């Protein structure tokens, strides 16, 4: 729902028709009755206290208002907060939110709503949230200690508060600073009818658990305490006990330590107890007034609690030390003075405690000095107050409100109109009441009421409130905004409402009569040194720190600045601060005096609208322009809406702005071009511009995004491509390197093989090829050596008959072994032979010859071998007779034996001796020893023998031999082999002829001219014992059986 569509009256009084007070009030009332408590005058928000919870707050509404611009939704405090916050965040302009209105008009509630809105929309995050929490939680603590129930407001702020919330460039809260103004400390000791002391006292007594109460030595019953109003201890709808818990919790959240909280509560309790210290008038009879403590117990308890000697405290309460340059004078205080001292102490302790709490909160929420920050100030200061009996407090409070009105006038009414003039915009002046003159009346440095009050306080001599009033009357006798009994009398006016000790100021919001009583005192705000010193001496860290001037060594006689001066200077600082910021106004209006919902007292509201200057405000607003901005920043902001000014503009700012607005073809009524600023009449136009800008920003953002994304993708792609190339080059390189390494290794291997092969080829002749042979040779030699050496050690016996011979260990030695065997054997034989004597040689020669002749031919030969050839079987040597037989034969008889001669004719045998000599064979008939036959060996042609074992043989003689004529001889000898061997040798020796010895079974034997054929038959074995039988078979045949 937009502002225009708002059905209940008009949402913006600028649209009010006719513009007069009556319709304005009617409009406000109509809206109020329809629960529309907020109304605009342009950008100023009017808030009428509903005195009831309306369903228009909370996250849902916050979310709604943050998404819309100011005029798009119903008037709301959130919309104002949103404008302020966005302007701070987006336009980098420090903001202040000025909340003004009477006490109970809803200022504090408004400030809380603003803060909660800002907290909800500004940045997020753990850090930010904790800052927000601290900022928000400062409220319950300050309200507990600084708010009280008054007749007008159950939760009236009894101090002024200005809070700077500090943000970073993103609009996230960093922290803040709280400044407090003039706590109404008189409330600590005295309250008006129907009012309460500060909330904390009731909260403490109601909410503290028994344990805490005991520790603080407090009683739960409020009626126990003199400083607490006995009539009102409860406020409807306010739960002191649970609020106490919230305060404790809030203090913890802000960062108060357990000890700090405890100490704060102790000091609070101390104030209550101080009120219960009853004083007694102890004036002495000599006229010296004095006072004392009525009941020591209370003082003792206090002393114990704060660690101070009770006597010391008593002394401080009941006496006063006056110090001059030379001496110290102690005077006793009378009863009233002592009571005053006690109350002053209580007020001072409490107000200092309050300041300490504010400073402690500031410590927690303060922002580092290095950070650049944007600031949003929220001012919730006590409202304009007109009480029955107005005193110094009301005076300064109203002064402050006067100053704030001044700010409003300066910044909205005056400044605006002057600006039009400056900028050369056609303008008809709107009249309004400028309260500068009232401000001057109060704050003027020489002739101001505050300055005069200070002067009066400092003046030596008798000083009293009445002397001050006299002075005022003198100075302001002609002042239009000052009245008193004296000035009235001078003008012959009669006014029964004006007391003698009063003066009246015509404030912008109404006339206020102030009672001058205790002005001096309150302005001096003196606390006797004795008291501050006593407090400083207390063994209570917090209390001690509250009274730094109590240090006895620091005895400066210089007066501290008066309360009025202090307030004036802090208001001046505040004003300076506010002027430096962009103001946002919330003007709170109280609809009735009874805190009643739905009640709208037109008279009451009329007064407020009048002094707030709402009508004038609407008039200026109507005639004027809703928005103005210097050309430079304006162009900078909206340049992007024009084709020619975006993205570059080289001309002047004003031309640029004209170009942009011209292109947008806005109606000329809506715009005015000043000398340095552009003026826009209606907010709608501005919102139109803003909306256009928002859309354009979206477009541009999309464009930037597009280009950026393109760029990012491109660079990303390029990076990837580069990386890919790099990777693949590395990979390829690596692969090639590996391949190369492999090839190289292979080449080296091949090379090595080839080289090896070549080298082996070259060197083969040197070692490899001959090795086997050499080895074989060596092995062969070594086994040969082994074999031979083994043989040497194992040679068989040298006996020639021993034919044994070790076998060859390897087959290859077979031949050699055989050879060796042969050699050995031959060697044995030779050795044997060499050892033979010549005679033995002869014998063996004969034997050899016999073997040559008969071996294998004749059966009797093997038997003959072992029998030595004896030769002489007849004993020829020793028988001379036989010797004779030999005749004249030369040489030895080779053989002498008995033989048988076979008669060739009949085959009969006869014995004969046979002698064989070198040349002859001699046959001698044994019986007829002379008859002998000599046969020359040369005539023996042939000998025949049988192959049998017999001794038969035949001597075949040559035909021509002389003997031969007789024919051949057929003989039988037992030693036929020996005989024939010797005969053979003899023939050989004698005639060099080899005698033919035939071995045959058939031979013929010649007789004279005839020949007989001899046939030898072998008889049965062993039958005859060598004896043979001859049988003549015919004449020509002889058969011999052997
Ligand atoms: N917007 C609001 N909604 C509901 N009640 C409100 C609102 N504003 C003020 N009130 C009521 O009015 C009372 C007084 O308001 P407060 O802000 O303390 O006044 P001020 O600070 O101007 O003296 C509050 O306690 C509350 O009950
Ligand atoms: Mg308030």
JSON list of C-alpha atoms in Angstrom, two decimals, residues 128-210:
[
{"chain": "A", "resi": 128, "resn": "UNK", "atom": "CA", "xyz": [28.62, -8.33, 14.39]},
{"chain": "A", "resi": 129, "resn": "UNK", "atom": "CA", "xyz": [25.90, -10.08, 16.33]},
{"chain": "A", "resi": 130, "resn": "UNK", "atom": "CA", "xyz": [27.81, -9.80, 19.55]},
{"chain": "A", "resi": 131, "resn": "UNK", "atom": "CA", "xyz": [28.32, -6.07, 18.95]},
{"chain": "A", "resi": 132, "resn": "UNK", "atom": "CA", "xyz": [24.61, -5.66, 18.21]},
{"chain": "A", "resi": 133, "resn": "UNK", "atom": "CA", "xyz": [23.72, -7.62, 21.30]},
{"chain": "A", "resi": 134, "resn": "UNK", "atom": "CA", "xyz": [25.95, -5.39, 23.43]},
{"chain": "A", "resi": 135, "resn": "UNK", "atom": "CA", "xyz": [24.46, -2.24, 21.92]},
{"chain": "A", "resi": 136, "resn": "UNK", "atom": "CA", "xyz": [20.89, -3.44, 22.46]},
{"chain": "A", "resi": 137, "resn": "UNK", "atom": "CA", "xyz": [21.56, -4.76, 25.93]},
{"chain": "A", "resi": 138, "resn": "UNK", "atom": "CA", "xyz": [22.88, -1.38, 27.05]},
{"chain": "A", "resi": 139, "resn": "UNK", "atom": "CA", "xyz": [19.22, -0.22, 27.06]},
{"chain": "A", "resi": 140, "resn": "UNK", "atom": "CA", "xyz": [17.85, -2.32, 29.92]},
{"chain": "A", "resi": 141, "resn": "UNK", "atom": "CA", "xyz": [20.86, -1.48, 32.09]},
{"chain": "A", "resi": 142, "resn": "UNK", "atom": "CA", "xyz": [20.63, 2.26, 31.48]},
{"chain": "A", "resi": 143, "resn": "UNK", "atom": "CA", "xyz": [16.86, 2.20, 31.90]},
{"chain": "A", "resi": 144, "resn": "UNK", "atom": "CA", "xyz": [17.12, 0.37, 35.20]},
{"chain": "A", "resi": 145, "resn": "UNK", "atom": "CA", "xyz": [19.54, 2.94, 36.61]},
{"chain": "A", "resi": 146, "resn": "UNK", "atom": "CA", "xyz": [18.31, 6.01, 34.75]},
{"chain": "A", "resi": 147, "resn": "UNK", "atom": "CA", "xyz": [14.57, 5.60, 34.37]},
{"chain": "A", "resi": 148, "resn": "UNK", "atom": "CA", "xyz": [11.83, 6.01, 36.89]},
{"chain": "A", "resi": 149, "resn": "UNK", "atom": "CA", "xyz": [8.10, 6.12, 37.12]},
{"chain": "A", "resi": 150, "resn": "UNK", "atom": "CA", "xyz": [6.84, 9.67, 36.90]},
{"chain": "A", "resi": 151, "resn": "UNK", "atom": "CA", "xyz": [3.35, 10.97, 36.79]},
{"chain": "A", "resi": 152, "resn": "UNK", "atom": "CA", "xyz": [3.56, 11.30, 33.03]},
{"chain": "A", "resi": 153, "resn": "UNK", "atom": "CA", "xyz": [5.43, 8.19, 32.18]},
{"chain": "A", "resi": 154, "resn": "UNK", "atom": "CA", "xyz": [5.84, 4.92, 33.99]},
{"chain": "A", "resi": 155, "resn": "UNK", "atom": "CA", "xyz": [9.22, 4.48, 32.40]},
{"chain": "A", "resi": 156, "resn": "UNK", "atom": "CA", "xyz": [10.49, 7.99, 32.12]},
{"chain": "A", "resi": 157, "resn": "UNK", "atom": "CA", "xyz": [14.11, 8.54, 31.22]},
{"chain": "A", "resi": 158, "resn": "UNK", "atom": "CA", "xyz": [15.62, 10.67, 33.92]},
{"chain": "A", "resi": 159, "resn": "UNK", "atom": "CA", "xyz": [18.74, 11.36, 31.90]},
{"chain": "A", "resi": 160, "resn": "UNK", "atom": "CA", "xyz": [19.53, 12.45, 28.42]},
{"chain": "A", "resi": 161, "resn": "UNK", "atom": "CA", "xyz": [21.07, 9.93, 26.14]},
{"chain": "A", "resi": 162, "resn": "UNK", "atom": "CA", "xyz": [22.87, 10.30, 22.92]},
{"chain": "A", "resi": 163, "resn": "UNK", "atom": "CA", "xyz": [24.21, 7.16, 21.37]},
{"chain": "A", "resi": 164, "resn": "UNK", "atom": "CA", "xyz": [26.55, 7.01, 18.44]},
{"chain": "A", "resi": 165, "resn": "UNK", "atom": "CA", "xyz": [26.37, 3.67, 16.68]},
{"chain": "A", "resi": 166, "resn": "UNK", "atom": "CA", "xyz": [29.47, 3.18, 14.58]},
{"chain": "A", "resi": 167, "resn": "UNK", "atom": "CA", "xyz": [29.56, 1.17, 11.39]},
{"chain": "A", "resi": 168, "resn": "UNK", "atom": "CA", "xyz": [32.24, -0.04, 9.05]},
{"chain": "A", "resi": 169, "resn": "UNK", "atom": "CA", "xyz": [32.17, 0.75, 5.34]},
{"chain": "A", "resi": 170, "resn": "UNK", "atom": "CA", "xyz": [29.90, -2.22, 4.69]},
{"chain": "A", "resi": 171, "resn": "UNK", "atom": "CA", "xyz": [27.37, -0.97, 7.18]},
{"chain": "A", "resi": 172, "resn": "UNK", "atom": "CA", "xyz": [28.11, -3.59, 9.84]},
{"chain": "A", "resi": 173, "resn": "UNK", "atom": "CA", "xyz": [28.09, -2.23, 13.37]},
{"chain": "A", "resi": 174, "resn": "UNK", "atom": "CA", "xyz": [31.46, -1.96, 15.03]},
{"chain": "A", "resi": 175, "resn": "UNK", "atom": "CA", "xyz": [30.41, -0.53, 18.36]},
{"chain": "A", "resi": 176, "resn": "UNK", "atom": "CA", "xyz": [29.34, 2.77, 19.74]},
{"chain": "A", "resi": 177, "resn": "UNK", "atom": "CA", "xyz": [29.63, 5.56, 22.24]},
{"chain": "A", "resi": 178, "resn": "UNK", "atom": "CA", "xyz": [26.96, 6.58, 24.70]},
{"chain": "A", "resi": 179, "resn": "UNK", "atom": "CA", "xyz": [26.86, 10.09, 26.11]},
{"chain": "A", "resi": 180, "resn": "UNK", "atom": "CA", "xyz": [24.59, 10.74, 29.01]},
{"chain": "A", "resi": 181, "resn": "UNK", "atom": "CA", "xyz": [23.30, 14.09, 30.08]},
{"chain": "A", "resi": 182, "resn": "UNK", "atom": "CA", "xyz": [22.43, 15.21, 33.55]},
{"chain": "A", "resi": 183, "resn": "UNK", "atom": "CA", "xyz": [20.83, 12.48, 35.49]},
{"chain": "A", "resi": 184, "resn": "UNK", "atom": "CA", "xyz": [18.01, 13.76, 37.61]},
{"chain": "A", "resi": 185, "resn": "UNK", "atom": "CA", "xyz": [19.78, 12.82, 40.81]},
{"chain": "A", "resi": 186, "resn": "UNK", "atom": "CA", "xyz": [17.45, 14.71, 43.14]},
{"chain": "A", "resi": 187, "resn": "UNK", "atom": "CA", "xyz": [15.12, 11.74, 42.57]},
{"chain": "A", "resi": 188, "resn": "UNK", "atom": "CA", "xyz": [17.46, 9.57, 44.61]},
{"chain": "A", "resi": 189, "resn": "UNK", "atom": "CA", "xyz": [16.46, 11.27, 47.84]},
{"chain": "A", "resi": 190, "resn": "UNK", "atom": "CA", "xyz": [13.03, 12.66, 47.07]},
{"chain": "A", "resi": 191, "resn": "UNK", "atom": "CA", "xyz": [10.22, 11.88, 44.69]},
{"chain": "A", "resi": 192, "resn": "UNK", "atom": "CA", "xyz": [7.02, 13.70, 43.88]},
{"chain": "A", "resi": 193, "resn": "UNK", "atom": "CA", "xyz": [3.66, 12.31, 44.79]},
{"chain": "A", "resi": 194, "resn": "UNK", "atom": "CA", "xyz": [2.88, 9.29, 42.69]},
{"chain": "A", "resi": 195, "resn": "UNK", "atom": "CA", "xyz": [6.43, 8.94, 41.43]},
{"chain": "A", "resi": 196, "resn": "UNK", "atom": "CA", "xyz": [9.08, 6.38, 42.17]},
{"chain": "A", "resi": 197, "resn": "UNK", "atom": "CA", "xyz": [12.78, 6.38, 42.69]},
{"chain": "A", "resi": 198, "resn": "UNK", "atom": "CA", "xyz": [14.96, 4.87, 39.96]},
{"chain": "A", "resi": 199, "resn": "UNK", "atom": "CA", "xyz": [13.83, 1.42, 38.91]},
{"chain": "A", "resi": 200, "resn": "UNK", "atom": "CA", "xyz": [16.96, -0.34, 40.05]},
{"chain": "A", "resi": 201, "resn": "UNK", "atom": "CA", "xyz": [16.17, 0.06, 43.74]},
{"chain": "A", "resi": 202, "resn": "UNK", "atom": "CA", "xyz": [12.82, -1.69, 43.38]},
{"chain": "A", "resi": 203, "resn": "UNK", "atom": "CA", "xyz": [14.25, -4.25, 41.01]},
{"chain": "A", "resi": 204, "resn": "UNK", "atom": "CA", "xyz": [17.04, -5.07, 43.43]},
{"chain": "A", "resi": 205, "resn": "UNK", "atom": "CA", "xyz": [14.73, -5.54, 46.38]},
{"chain": "A", "resi": 206, "resn": "UNK", "atom": "CA", "xyz": [12.19, -7.54, 44.39]},
{"chain": "A", "resi": 207, "resn": "UNK", "atom": "CA", "xyz": [14.51, -9.58, 42.22]},
{"chain": "A", "resi": 208, "resn": "UNK", "atom": "CA", "xyz": [17.55, -10.39, 44.33]},
{"chain": "A", "resi": 209, "resn": "UNK", "atom": "CA", "xyz": [17.54, -13.85, 45.81]},
{"chain": "A", "resi": 210, "resn": "UNK", "atom": "CA", "xyz": [17.70, -14.29, 49.55]}
]
